[in-house]
C-alpha cells in the first residue's frame, strides 16, 4: 500500500513510527482547498510510481486541527517529509510535478538501491573530542537519540561540563522523536513539538517557542525549557547573535 489516510488517532503509529522504516510524505489538505485538489493527483501518481520507496499519508486538516497546529501548518497544501520521527523537509502550495519529483529524489532512495545499513567500521569515536563533535553534529541534524547515546557516560575531562550542558536538548529531541508526551498541558505540548521541529531548520523559532513555554508554564516546570534553551546556547556558541538576544530575555524571566 503506497497511499493511506491518517488522522490524529493513528498519526503516531502510521507516520511517526513508520517513518523509522521508510520516508513518510504527509499531505496536509482540506476538501475546500482548490490547490490541494490540483496537487493530490501528482502526489498519488508519484507514490505509485516510486512503489514503496515512500509512503504517502493524507491528513484532512479540517478534521484534525490539533495535528496541523502541532506541526505548524499555516497554509495548505503543506507537504512534510518525515524520517526517523522528524520532519526533514517540506513545501507549501501546488507545485509542478517536476519540482515534487526533485524534492522526493533528494530524500528517497533510488530504485534498486540497497537500504542503508549501519557500517560496522563506522564506530563511535572513543576520544572525548570526537564524541563531543559528533554529538553536536547529531543535535544540529535533530537526531536527539543518537546524540543522547554519545553524551551518556561521557568521559571525564575538559569537555565533560560542555557535554552535560547539551544533554537536556538531546533528551528533549529524543523524547519528541519517540512520540512521548512532553507537557501535561496539550497547548504547551504542541509548542514544545514546534520547537523541536524548528531546531534543525530555524533555531530562532525554537528559542522563541521555548520562551513562550517559559512564560506560560507553571513555576514547578520552568526548569526544563530553561535547560533546553541553555543547551541550544551551548550548541550555537556565545558569538551567535541569537544567543546574546535570547540569553538577555531568559535572564529577565523569574524562574
PDB file of C-alpha atoms in Angstrom:
ATOM      1  CA  UNK A   1       0.000   0.000   0.000  1.00  0.00           C
ATOM      2  CA  UNK A   2       1.570   3.276  -1.146  1.00  0.00           C
ATOM      3  CA  UNK A   3      -1.175   5.721  -0.068  1.00  0.00           C
ATOM      4  CA  UNK A   4      -3.103   5.941   3.210  1.00  0.00           C
ATOM      5  CA  UNK A   5      -5.371   8.377   5.031  1.00  0.00           C
ATOM      6  CA  UNK A   6      -4.307   9.315   8.553  1.00  0.00           C
ATOM      7  CA  UNK A   7      -5.972  11.031  11.498  1.00  0.00           C
ATOM      8  CA  UNK A   8      -4.873  12.359  14.850  1.00  0.00           C
ATOM      9  CA  UNK A   9      -5.743   8.983  16.378  1.00  0.00           C
ATOM     10  CA  UNK A  10      -3.283   6.970  14.287  1.00  0.00           C
ATOM     11  CA  UNK A  11      -0.719   9.653  13.355  1.00  0.00           C
ATOM     12  CA  UNK A  12       1.802   8.341  15.877  1.00  0.00           C
ATOM     13  CA  UNK A  13       1.640   4.808  14.503  1.00  0.00           C
ATOM     14  CA  UNK A  14       1.199   5.494  10.802  1.00  0.00           C
ATOM     15  CA  UNK A  15       3.573   8.453  10.450  1.00  0.00           C
ATOM     16  CA  UNK A  16       5.999   8.744  13.352  1.00  0.00           C
ATOM     17  CA  UNK A  17       6.636   5.030  13.852  1.00  0.00           C
ATOM     18  CA  UNK A  18       6.537   4.047  10.181  1.00  0.00           C
ATOM     19  CA  UNK A  19       8.977   6.833   9.309  1.00  0.00           C
ATOM     20  CA  UNK A  20      11.591   4.870  11.253  1.00  0.00           C
ATOM     21  CA  UNK A  21      11.497   2.275   8.432  1.00  0.00           C
ATOM     22  CA  UNK A  22      10.651   4.362   5.343  1.00  0.00           C
ATOM     23  CA  UNK A  23      10.121   8.028   4.459  1.00  0.00           C
ATOM     24  CA  UNK A  24       6.534   9.187   5.032  1.00  0.00           C
ATOM     25  CA  UNK A  25       5.233  12.102   2.983  1.00  0.00           C
ATOM     26  CA  UNK A  26       2.319  13.773   4.762  1.00  0.00           C
ATOM     27  CA  UNK A  27      -0.083  15.828   2.660  1.00  0.00           C
ATOM     28  CA  UNK A  28      -1.951  18.330   4.858  1.00  0.00           C
ATOM     29  CA  UNK A  29      -5.067  19.213   2.839  1.00  0.00           C
ATOM     30  CA  UNK A  30      -8.747  20.167   3.127  1.00  0.00           C
ATOM     31  CA  UNK A  31     -11.779  19.461   0.879  1.00  0.00           C
ATOM     32  CA  UNK A  32     -12.420  23.168   0.163  1.00  0.00           C
ATOM     33  CA  UNK A  33      -8.812  23.826  -0.922  1.00  0.00           C
ATOM     34  CA  UNK A  34      -8.511  24.224  -4.714  1.00  0.00           C
ATOM     35  CA  UNK A  35      -4.679  23.986  -4.843  1.00  0.00           C
ATOM     36  CA  UNK A  36      -4.949  20.795  -2.758  1.00  0.00           C
ATOM     37  CA  UNK A  37      -7.123  19.212  -5.433  1.00  0.00           C
ATOM     38  CA  UNK A  38      -4.507  20.188  -8.005  1.00  0.00           C
ATOM     39  CA  UNK A  39      -1.584  18.736  -6.046  1.00  0.00           C
ATOM     40  CA  UNK A  40      -3.125  15.475  -4.787  1.00  0.00           C
ATOM     41  CA  UNK A  41      -3.146  13.652  -8.178  1.00  0.00           C
ATOM     42  CA  UNK A  42       0.548  14.481  -8.583  1.00  0.00           C
ATOM     43  CA  UNK A  43       1.403  13.110  -5.143  1.00  0.00           C
ATOM     44  CA  UNK A  44      -0.636   9.956  -5.725  1.00  0.00           C
ATOM     45  CA  UNK A  45       0.949   9.408  -9.145  1.00  0.00           C
ATOM     46  CA  UNK A  46       4.461   9.692  -7.707  1.00  0.00           C
ATOM     47  CA  UNK A  47       3.604   7.488  -4.714  1.00  0.00           C
ATOM     48  CA  UNK A  48       2.562   4.716  -7.075  1.00  0.00           C
ATOM     49  CA  UNK A  49       5.494   5.351  -9.399  1.00  0.00           C
ATOM     50  CA  UNK A  50       8.039   5.197  -6.543  1.00  0.00           C
ATOM     51  CA  UNK A  51       6.250   1.985  -5.487  1.00  0.00           C
ATOM     52  CA  UNK A  52       7.004   1.708  -1.786  1.00  0.00           C
ATOM     53  CA  UNK A  53      10.106   3.872  -1.569  1.00  0.00           C
ATOM     54  CA  UNK A  54       7.991   6.327   0.398  1.00  0.00           C
ATOM     55  CA  UNK A  55       4.512   6.262   1.939  1.00  0.00           C
ATOM     56  CA  UNK A  56       2.011   8.994   1.106  1.00  0.00           C
ATOM     57  CA  UNK A  57      -0.159   9.824   4.123  1.00  0.00           C
ATOM     58  CA  UNK A  58      -3.061  12.240   3.553  1.00  0.00           C
ATOM     59  CA  UNK A  59      -4.386  14.217   6.527  1.00  0.00           C
ATOM     60  CA  UNK A  60      -7.549  16.342   6.426  1.00  0.00           C
ATOM     61  CA  UNK A  61      -6.698  19.497   8.380  1.00  0.00           C
ATOM     62  CA  UNK A  62     -10.360  20.375   8.993  1.00  0.00           C
ATOM     63  CA  UNK A  63     -10.921  17.084  10.792  1.00  0.00           C
ATOM     64  CA  UNK A  64      -7.534  17.042  12.556  1.00  0.00           C
ATOM     65  CA  UNK A  65      -6.745  20.625  13.620  1.00  0.00           C
ATOM     66  CA  UNK A  66      -4.549  19.688  16.593  1.00  0.00           C
ATOM     67  CA  UNK A  67      -2.028  17.767  14.491  1.00  0.00           C
ATOM     68  CA  UNK A  68      -1.988  20.586  11.957  1.00  0.00           C
ATOM     69  CA  UNK A  69      -1.303  23.111  14.705  1.00  0.00           C
ATOM     70  CA  UNK A  70       1.326  20.875  16.276  1.00  0.00           C
ATOM     71  CA  UNK A  71       3.346  20.812  13.069  1.00  0.00           C
ATOM     72  CA  UNK A  72       2.939  24.480  12.299  1.00  0.00           C
ATOM     73  CA  UNK A  73       0.653  24.168   9.266  1.00  0.00           C
ATOM     74  CA  UNK A  74      -0.411  27.705   8.343  1.00  0.00           C
ATOM     75  CA  UNK A  75      -1.272  27.319   4.665  1.00  0.00           C
ATOM     76  CA  UNK A  76      -2.350  24.348   2.590  1.00  0.00           C
ATOM     77  CA  UNK A  77      -1.484  22.253   0.798  1.00  0.00           C
ATOM     78  CA  UNK A  78       1.507  21.778   3.089  1.00  0.00           C
ATOM     79  CA  UNK A  79       3.570  18.670   2.380  1.00  0.00           C
ATOM     80  CA  UNK A  80       6.057  17.483   5.015  1.00  0.00           C
ATOM     81  CA  UNK A  81       8.514  14.601   4.708  1.00  0.00           C
ATOM     82  CA  UNK A  82       9.121  12.574   7.872  1.00  0.00           C
ATOM     83  CA  UNK A  83      12.190  10.428   8.527  1.00  0.00           C
ATOM     84  CA  UNK A  84      13.046   8.821  11.857  1.00  0.00           C
ATOM     85  CA  UNK A  85      10.119  10.566  13.501  1.00  0.00           C
ATOM     86  CA  UNK A  86      11.159  14.066  12.418  1.00  0.00           C
ATOM     87  CA  UNK A  87      10.206  16.493   9.657  1.00  0.00           C
ATOM     88  CA  UNK A  88      13.268  16.694   7.391  1.00  0.00           C
ATOM     89  CA  UNK A  89      11.868  18.824   4.555  1.00  0.00           C
ATOM     90  CA  UNK A  90       8.631  20.380   3.338  1.00  0.00           C
ATOM     91  CA  UNK A  91       6.988  22.590   0.753  1.00  0.00           C
ATOM     92  CA  UNK A  92       3.791  24.639   0.539  1.00  0.00           C
ATOM     93  CA  UNK A  93       1.472  25.135  -2.410  1.00  0.00           C
ATOM     94  CA  UNK A  94       0.521  23.213  -5.555  1.00  0.00           C
ATOM     95  CA  UNK A  95       3.984  22.650  -7.021  1.00  0.00           C
ATOM     96  CA  UNK A  96       4.547  21.196 -10.515  1.00  0.00           C
ATOM     97  CA  UNK A  97       5.337  17.510 -10.853  1.00  0.00           C
ATOM     98  CA  UNK A  98       8.970  18.140 -11.791  1.00  0.00           C
ATOM     99  CA  UNK A  99       9.553  20.077  -8.578  1.00  0.00           C
ATOM    100  CA  UNK A 100       7.841  17.439  -6.414  1.00  0.00           C
ATOM    101  CA  UNK A 101       9.850  14.689  -8.101  1.00  0.00           C
ATOM    102  CA  UNK A 102      13.087  16.573  -7.436  1.00  0.00           C
ATOM    103  CA  UNK A 103      12.004  17.113  -3.823  1.00  0.00           C
ATOM    104  CA  UNK A 104      11.478  13.371  -3.360  1.00  0.00           C
ATOM    105  CA  UNK A 105      14.704  12.386  -5.095  1.00  0.00           C
ATOM    106  CA  UNK A 106      16.670  14.390  -2.525  1.00  0.00           C
ATOM    107  CA  UNK A 107      15.410  12.143   0.246  1.00  0.00           C
ATOM    108  CA  UNK A 108      14.166   8.849  -1.194  1.00  0.00           C
ATOM    109  CA  UNK A 109      16.490   6.027  -2.232  1.00  0.00           C
ATOM    110  CA  UNK A 110      16.758   5.312  -5.946  1.00  0.00           C
ATOM    111  CA  UNK A 111      15.036   2.231  -7.360  1.00  0.00           C
ATOM    112  CA  UNK A 112      17.110  -0.856  -6.743  1.00  0.00           C
ATOM    113  CA  UNK A 113      19.333   0.858  -4.198  1.00  0.00           C
ATOM    114  CA  UNK A 114      20.190  -1.176  -1.149  1.00  0.00           C
ATOM    115  CA  UNK A 115      18.789   0.203   2.103  1.00  0.00           C
ATOM    116  CA  UNK A 116      21.378   1.986   4.163  1.00  0.00           C
ATOM    117  CA  UNK A 117      22.838  -0.257   6.804  1.00  0.00           C
ATOM    118  CA  UNK A 118      24.929   0.717   9.790  1.00  0.00           C
ATOM    119  CA  UNK A 119      28.578   0.414   8.851  1.00  0.00           C
ATOM    120  CA  UNK A 120      30.483  -1.916  11.082  1.00  0.00           C
ATOM    121  CA  UNK A 121      33.676   0.102  10.546  1.00  0.00           C
ATOM    122  CA  UNK A 122      31.958   3.386  11.435  1.00  0.00           C
ATOM    123  CA  UNK A 123      32.440   3.140  15.156  1.00  0.00           C
ATOM    124  CA  UNK A 124      31.613   5.700  17.794  1.00  0.00           C
ATOM    125  CA  UNK A 125      34.682   7.857  18.478  1.00  0.00           C
ATOM    126  CA  UNK A 126      36.383   6.761  21.664  1.00  0.00           C
ATOM    127  CA  UNK A 127      38.072  10.100  22.372  1.00  0.00           C
ATOM    128  CA  UNK A 128      36.082  12.793  24.146  1.00  0.00           C
ATOM    129  CA  UNK A 129      36.708  15.417  21.461  1.00  0.00           C
ATOM    130  CA  UNK A 130      35.404  13.145  18.700  1.00  0.00           C
ATOM    131  CA  UNK A 131      32.324  12.142  20.705  1.00  0.00           C
ATOM    132  CA  UNK A 132      31.553  15.761  21.538  1.00  0.00           C
ATOM    133  CA  UNK A 133      31.848  16.972  17.934  1.00  0.00           C
ATOM    134  CA  UNK A 134      29.695  14.104  16.642  1.00  0.00           C
ATOM    135  CA  UNK A 135      27.064  14.723  19.332  1.00  0.00           C
ATOM    136  CA  UNK A 136      26.841  18.391  18.288  1.00  0.00           C
ATOM    137  CA  UNK A 137      26.515  17.340  14.657  1.00  0.00           C
ATOM    138  CA  UNK A 138      23.650  14.999  15.539  1.00  0.00           C
ATOM    139  CA  UNK A 139      21.896  17.746  17.509  1.00  0.00           C
ATOM    140  CA  UNK A 140      22.130  20.155  14.574  1.00  0.00           C
ATOM    141  CA  UNK A 141      20.505  17.438  12.466  1.00  0.00           C
ATOM    142  CA  UNK A 142      17.750  16.888  15.047  1.00  0.00           C
ATOM    143  CA  UNK A 143      18.976  13.366  15.897  1.00  0.00           C
ATOM    144  CA  UNK A 144      18.429  13.540  19.616  1.00  0.00           C
ATOM    145  CA  UNK A 145      18.635   9.827  20.405  1.00  0.00           C
ATOM    146  CA  UNK A 146      21.964   9.470  18.573  1.00  0.00           C
ATOM    147  CA  UNK A 147      23.358  12.468  20.428  1.00  0.00           C
ATOM    148  CA  UNK A 148      21.991  11.126  23.703  1.00  0.00           C
ATOM    149  CA  UNK A 149      23.917   7.856  23.324  1.00  0.00           C
ATOM    150  CA  UNK A 150      27.167   9.805  22.825  1.00  0.00           C
ATOM    151  CA  UNK A 151      26.594  12.150  25.749  1.00  0.00           C
ATOM    152  CA  UNK A 152      25.633   9.386  28.183  1.00  0.00           C
ATOM    153  CA  UNK A 153      28.558   8.345  30.411  1.00  0.00           C
ATOM    154  CA  UNK A 154      30.717  10.995  28.775  1.00  0.00           C
ATOM    155  CA  UNK A 155      34.413  10.690  29.713  1.00  0.00           C
ATOM    156  CA  UNK A 156      35.706  12.912  32.489  1.00  0.00           C
ATOM    157  CA  UNK A 157      37.839  15.795  31.311  1.00  0.00           C
ATOM    158  CA  UNK A 158      37.716  19.353  29.950  1.00  0.00           C
ATOM    159  CA  UNK A 159      34.667  18.692  27.746  1.00  0.00           C
ATOM    160  CA  UNK A 160      32.564  16.895  30.361  1.00  0.00           C
ATOM    161  CA  UNK A 161      30.799  20.051  31.551  1.00  0.00           C
ATOM    162  CA  UNK A 162      30.071  21.167  27.960  1.00  0.00           C
ATOM    163  CA  UNK A 163      28.696  17.718  27.154  1.00  0.00           C
ATOM    164  CA  UNK A 164      26.448  17.882  30.219  1.00  0.00           C
ATOM    165  CA  UNK A 165      25.073  21.232  29.024  1.00  0.00           C
ATOM    166  CA  UNK A 166      23.923  19.619  25.751  1.00  0.00           C
ATOM    167  CA  UNK A 167      22.196  16.673  27.419  1.00  0.00           C
ATOM    168  CA  UNK A 168      18.797  18.380  28.046  1.00  0.00           C
ATOM    169  CA  UNK A 169      18.498  19.145  24.326  1.00  0.00           C
ATOM    170  CA  UNK A 170      19.413  15.582  23.349  1.00  0.00           C
ATOM    171  CA  UNK A 171      16.913  14.132  25.831  1.00  0.00           C
ATOM    172  CA  UNK A 172      14.195  16.513  24.611  1.00  0.00           C
ATOM    173  CA  UNK A 173      14.690  15.754  20.900  1.00  0.00           C
ATOM    174  CA  UNK A 174      14.854  12.031  21.583  1.00  0.00           C
ATOM    175  CA  UNK A 175      11.632  12.124  23.582  1.00  0.00           C
ATOM    176  CA  UNK A 176       9.841  14.029  20.810  1.00  0.00           C
ATOM    177  CA  UNK A 177      11.086  11.657  18.096  1.00  0.00           C
ATOM    178  CA  UNK A 178       9.610   8.752  20.052  1.00  0.00           C
ATOM    179  CA  UNK A 179       6.247  10.482  20.259  1.00  0.00           C
ATOM    180  CA  UNK A 180       6.333  10.804  24.041  1.00  0.00           C
ATOM    181  CA  UNK A 181       4.356  13.489  25.825  1.00  0.00           C
ATOM    182  CA  UNK A 182       6.465  16.478  26.878  1.00  0.00           C
ATOM    183  CA  UNK A 183       3.951  18.565  28.829  1.00  0.00           C
ATOM    184  CA  UNK A 184       0.739  17.580  30.555  1.00  0.00           C
ATOM    185  CA  UNK A 185      -0.825  20.701  29.034  1.00  0.00           C
ATOM    186  CA  UNK A 186      -1.924  19.970  25.462  1.00  0.00           C
ATOM    187  CA  UNK A 187      -1.312  23.509  24.208  1.00  0.00           C
ATOM    188  CA  UNK A 188       2.228  23.614  25.613  1.00  0.00           C
ATOM    189  CA  UNK A 189       2.959  20.105  24.348  1.00  0.00           C
ATOM    190  CA  UNK A 190       2.183  21.375  20.844  1.00  0.00           C
ATOM    191  CA  UNK A 191       4.544  24.351  21.294  1.00  0.00           C
ATOM    192  CA  UNK A 192       7.281  22.012  22.568  1.00  0.00           C
ATOM    193  CA  UNK A 193       6.957  19.914  19.396  1.00  0.00           C
ATOM    194  CA  UNK A 194       7.046  23.013  17.213  1.00  0.00           C
ATOM    195  CA  UNK A 195      10.278  23.994  18.967  1.00  0.00           C
ATOM    196  CA  UNK A 196      11.794  20.557  18.360  1.00  0.00           C
ATOM    197  CA  UNK A 197      10.856  20.705  14.684  1.00  0.00           C
ATOM    198  CA  UNK A 198      12.429  24.172  14.338  1.00  0.00           C
ATOM    199  CA  UNK A 199      15.796  23.436  15.972  1.00  0.00           C
ATOM    200  CA  UNK A 200      17.303  21.905  12.832  1.00  0.00           C
ATOM    201  CA  UNK A 201      15.975  24.474  10.374  1.00  0.00           C
ATOM    202  CA  UNK A 202      15.326  27.682  12.320  1.00  0.00           C
ATOM    203  CA  UNK A 203      16.888  27.902  15.812  1.00  0.00           C
ATOM    204  CA  UNK A 204      15.378  31.353  16.353  1.00  0.00           C
ATOM    205  CA  UNK A 205      11.867  29.869  16.109  1.00  0.00           C
ATOM    206  CA  UNK A 206      12.844  27.105  18.535  1.00  0.00           C
ATOM    207  CA  UNK A 207      14.130  29.619  21.089  1.00  0.00           C
ATOM    208  CA  UNK A 208      11.044  31.807  20.653  1.00  0.00           C
ATOM    209  CA  UNK A 209       8.721  28.851  21.288  1.00  0.00           C
ATOM    210  CA  UNK A 210      10.679  27.801  24.365  1.00  0.00           C
ATOM    211  CA  UNK A 211      10.433  31.356  25.671  1.00  0.00           C
ATOM    212  CA  UNK A 212       6.655  31.220  25.146  1.00  0.00           C
ATOM    213  CA  UNK A 213       6.582  28.000  27.193  1.00  0.00           C
ATOM    214  CA  UNK A 214       8.603  29.637  29.978  1.00  0.00           C
ATOM    215  CA  UNK A 215       6.081  32.470  30.221  1.00  0.00           C
ATOM    216  CA  UNK A 216       3.110  30.083  30.337  1.00  0.00           C
ATOM    217  CA  UNK A 217       4.437  27.086  32.255  1.00  0.00           C
ATOM    218  CA  UNK A 218       3.852  26.659  35.969  1.00  0.00           C
ATOM    219  CA  UNK A 219       6.794  27.570  38.203  1.00  0.00           C
ATOM    220  CA  UNK A 220       7.475  23.946  39.093  1.00  0.00           C
ATOM    221  CA  UNK A 221       8.007  23.045  35.430  1.00  0.00           C
ATOM    222  CA  UNK A 222      10.027  26.020  34.165  1.00  0.00           C
ATOM    223  CA  UNK A 223      13.425  24.405  34.677  1.00  0.00           C
ATOM    224  CA  UNK A 224      13.135  22.093  31.681  1.00  0.00           C
ATOM    225  CA  UNK A 225      12.528  24.723  28.949  1.00  0.00           C
ATOM    226  CA  UNK A 226      15.217  26.838  30.594  1.00  0.00           C
ATOM    227  CA  UNK A 227      17.703  23.947  30.415  1.00  0.00           C
ATOM    228  CA  UNK A 228      16.805  23.247  26.771  1.00  0.00           C
ATOM    229  CA  UNK A 229      17.357  26.902  25.877  1.00  0.00           C
ATOM    230  CA  UNK A 230      20.723  26.883  27.617  1.00  0.00           C
ATOM    231  CA  UNK A 231      21.652  23.730  25.710  1.00  0.00           C
ATOM    232  CA  UNK A 232      20.789  25.473  22.427  1.00  0.00           C
ATOM    233  CA  UNK A 233      23.000  28.373  23.518  1.00  0.00           C
ATOM    234  CA  UNK A 234      25.851  25.915  24.061  1.00  0.00           C
ATOM    235  CA  UNK A 235      25.218  24.343  20.656  1.00  0.00           C
ATOM    236  CA  UNK A 236      25.190  27.679  18.809  1.00  0.00           C
ATOM    237  CA  UNK A 237      28.086  29.240  20.700  1.00  0.00           C
ATOM    238  CA  UNK A 238      28.439  32.520  22.600  1.00  0.00           C
ATOM    239  CA  UNK A 239      29.270  34.520  19.446  1.00  0.00           C
ATOM    240  CA  UNK A 240      25.920  33.800  17.809  1.00  0.00           C
ATOM    241  CA  UNK A 241      23.650  36.902  17.939  1.00  0.00           C
ATOM    242  CA  UNK A 242      20.665  34.668  18.757  1.00  0.00           C
ATOM    243  CA  UNK A 243      22.413  33.518  21.931  1.00  0.00           C
ATOM    244  CA  UNK A 244      23.022  37.081  23.062  1.00  0.00           C
ATOM    245  CA  UNK A 245      19.434  38.102  22.263  1.00  0.00           C
ATOM    246  CA  UNK A 246      17.678  35.201  23.974  1.00  0.00           C
ATOM    247  CA  UNK A 247      20.074  34.980  26.904  1.00  0.00           C
ATOM    248  CA  UNK A 248      19.019  38.515  27.857  1.00  0.00           C
ATOM    249  CA  UNK A 249      15.333  37.614  27.528  1.00  0.00           C
ATOM    250  CA  UNK A 250      15.835  34.444  29.550  1.00  0.00           C
ATOM    251  CA  UNK A 251      17.586  36.390  32.307  1.00  0.00           C
ATOM    252  CA  UNK A 252      14.584  38.716  32.546  1.00  0.00           C
ATOM    253  CA  UNK A 253      12.246  35.846  33.442  1.00  0.00           C
ATOM    254  CA  UNK A 254      11.951  34.901  37.098  1.00  0.00           C
ATOM    255  CA  UNK A 255      12.396  31.122  37.256  1.00  0.00           C
TER     256      UNK A 255
END
